[in-house]
Tab-separated table of C-alpha atoms in Angstrom:
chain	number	residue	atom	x	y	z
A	88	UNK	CA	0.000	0.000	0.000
A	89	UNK	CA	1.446	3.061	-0.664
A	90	UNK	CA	0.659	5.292	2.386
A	91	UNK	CA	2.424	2.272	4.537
A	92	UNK	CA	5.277	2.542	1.578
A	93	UNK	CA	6.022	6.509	2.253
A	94	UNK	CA	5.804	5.270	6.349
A	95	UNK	CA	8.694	3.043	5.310
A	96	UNK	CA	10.708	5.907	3.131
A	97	UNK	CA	10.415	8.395	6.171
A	98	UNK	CA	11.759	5.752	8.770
A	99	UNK	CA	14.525	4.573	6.589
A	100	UNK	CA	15.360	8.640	6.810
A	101	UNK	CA	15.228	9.006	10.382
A	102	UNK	CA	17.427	5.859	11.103
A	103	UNK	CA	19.521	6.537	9.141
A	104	UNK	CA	19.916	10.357	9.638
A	105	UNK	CA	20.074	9.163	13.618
A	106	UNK	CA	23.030	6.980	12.716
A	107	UNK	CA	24.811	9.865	11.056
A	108	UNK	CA	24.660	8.204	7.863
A	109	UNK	CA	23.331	9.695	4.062
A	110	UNK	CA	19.670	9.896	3.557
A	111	UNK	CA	19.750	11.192	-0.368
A	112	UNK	CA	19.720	8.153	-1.903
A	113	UNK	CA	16.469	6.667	0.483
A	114	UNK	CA	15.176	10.607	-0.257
A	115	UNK	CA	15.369	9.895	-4.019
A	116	UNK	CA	13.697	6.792	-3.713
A	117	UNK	CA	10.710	8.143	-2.066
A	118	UNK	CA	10.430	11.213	-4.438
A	119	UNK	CA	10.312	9.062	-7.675
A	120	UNK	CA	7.433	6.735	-5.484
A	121	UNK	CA	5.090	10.289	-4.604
A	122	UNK	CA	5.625	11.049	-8.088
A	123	UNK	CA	4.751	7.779	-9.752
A	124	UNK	CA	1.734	8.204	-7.426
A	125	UNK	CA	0.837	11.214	-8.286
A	126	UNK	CA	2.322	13.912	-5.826
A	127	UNK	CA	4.505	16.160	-7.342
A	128	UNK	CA	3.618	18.977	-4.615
A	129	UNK	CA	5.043	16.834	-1.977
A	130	UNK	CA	7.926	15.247	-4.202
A	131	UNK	CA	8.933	19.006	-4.805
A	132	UNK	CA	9.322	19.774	-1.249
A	133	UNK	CA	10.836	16.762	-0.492
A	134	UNK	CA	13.855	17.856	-3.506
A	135	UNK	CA	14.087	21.015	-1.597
A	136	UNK	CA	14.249	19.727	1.787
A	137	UNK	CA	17.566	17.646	0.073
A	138	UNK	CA	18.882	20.383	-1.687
A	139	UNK	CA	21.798	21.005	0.827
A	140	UNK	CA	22.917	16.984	0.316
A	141	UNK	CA	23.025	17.368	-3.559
A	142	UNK	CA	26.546	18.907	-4.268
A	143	UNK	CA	28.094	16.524	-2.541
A	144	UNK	CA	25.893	13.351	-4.397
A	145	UNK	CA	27.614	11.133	-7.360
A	146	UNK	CA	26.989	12.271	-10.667
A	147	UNK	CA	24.298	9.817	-11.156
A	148	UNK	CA	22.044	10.712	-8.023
A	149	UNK	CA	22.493	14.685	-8.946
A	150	UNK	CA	21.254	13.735	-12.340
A	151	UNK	CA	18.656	11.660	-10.934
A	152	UNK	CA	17.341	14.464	-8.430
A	153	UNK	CA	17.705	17.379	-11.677
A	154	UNK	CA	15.350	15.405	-13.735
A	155	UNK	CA	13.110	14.675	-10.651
A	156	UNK	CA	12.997	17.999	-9.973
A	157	UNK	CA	11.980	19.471	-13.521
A	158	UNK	CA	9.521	16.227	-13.521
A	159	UNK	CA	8.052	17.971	-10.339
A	160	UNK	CA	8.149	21.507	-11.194
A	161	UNK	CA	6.107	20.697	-14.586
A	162	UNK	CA	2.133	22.005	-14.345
A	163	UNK	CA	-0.442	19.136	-13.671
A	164	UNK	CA	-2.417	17.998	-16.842
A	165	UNK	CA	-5.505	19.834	-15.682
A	166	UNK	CA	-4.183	23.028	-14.179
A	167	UNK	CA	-5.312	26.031	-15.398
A	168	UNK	CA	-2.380	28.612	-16.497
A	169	UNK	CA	-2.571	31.790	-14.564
A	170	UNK	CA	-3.142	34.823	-16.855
């Protein structure tokens, strides 16, 4: 289920931010799960909240969290522009 999935993400996050270890990659996981499920609001905040970790990320997880980030920042289907 993917409410109890997102409960798993933000423990993995906590443990391992407890135990002074990296929480980007486990971050990056649960981004790309609220945005294949349809929560790009919350997968944006969660990109900013990691923002800080990114410089110091491989190549391939700052790629990963760029794309995720324009993937996030696009308009939903059915919103209106403002004019």
């Amino acid at each position: 289920d993917d409410g109890e999935r997102m409960l798993v993400f933000r423990r993995a996050i906590r443990i391992a931010a407890a135990h002074g270890q990296p929480t980007l990659s486990i971050r990056l996981r649960l981004v790309r799960h609220l945005l294949d499920t349809g929560h790009p609001a919350e997968a944006l905040a969660e990109l900013r909240a990691c923002r800080g970790d990114v410089p110091a990320a491989s190549e391939d997880d700052r790629t990963w969290w760029a794309g995720m980030l324009e993937e996030a920042s696009q308009p939903e289907p059915d919103a209106t522009p403002d004019r």
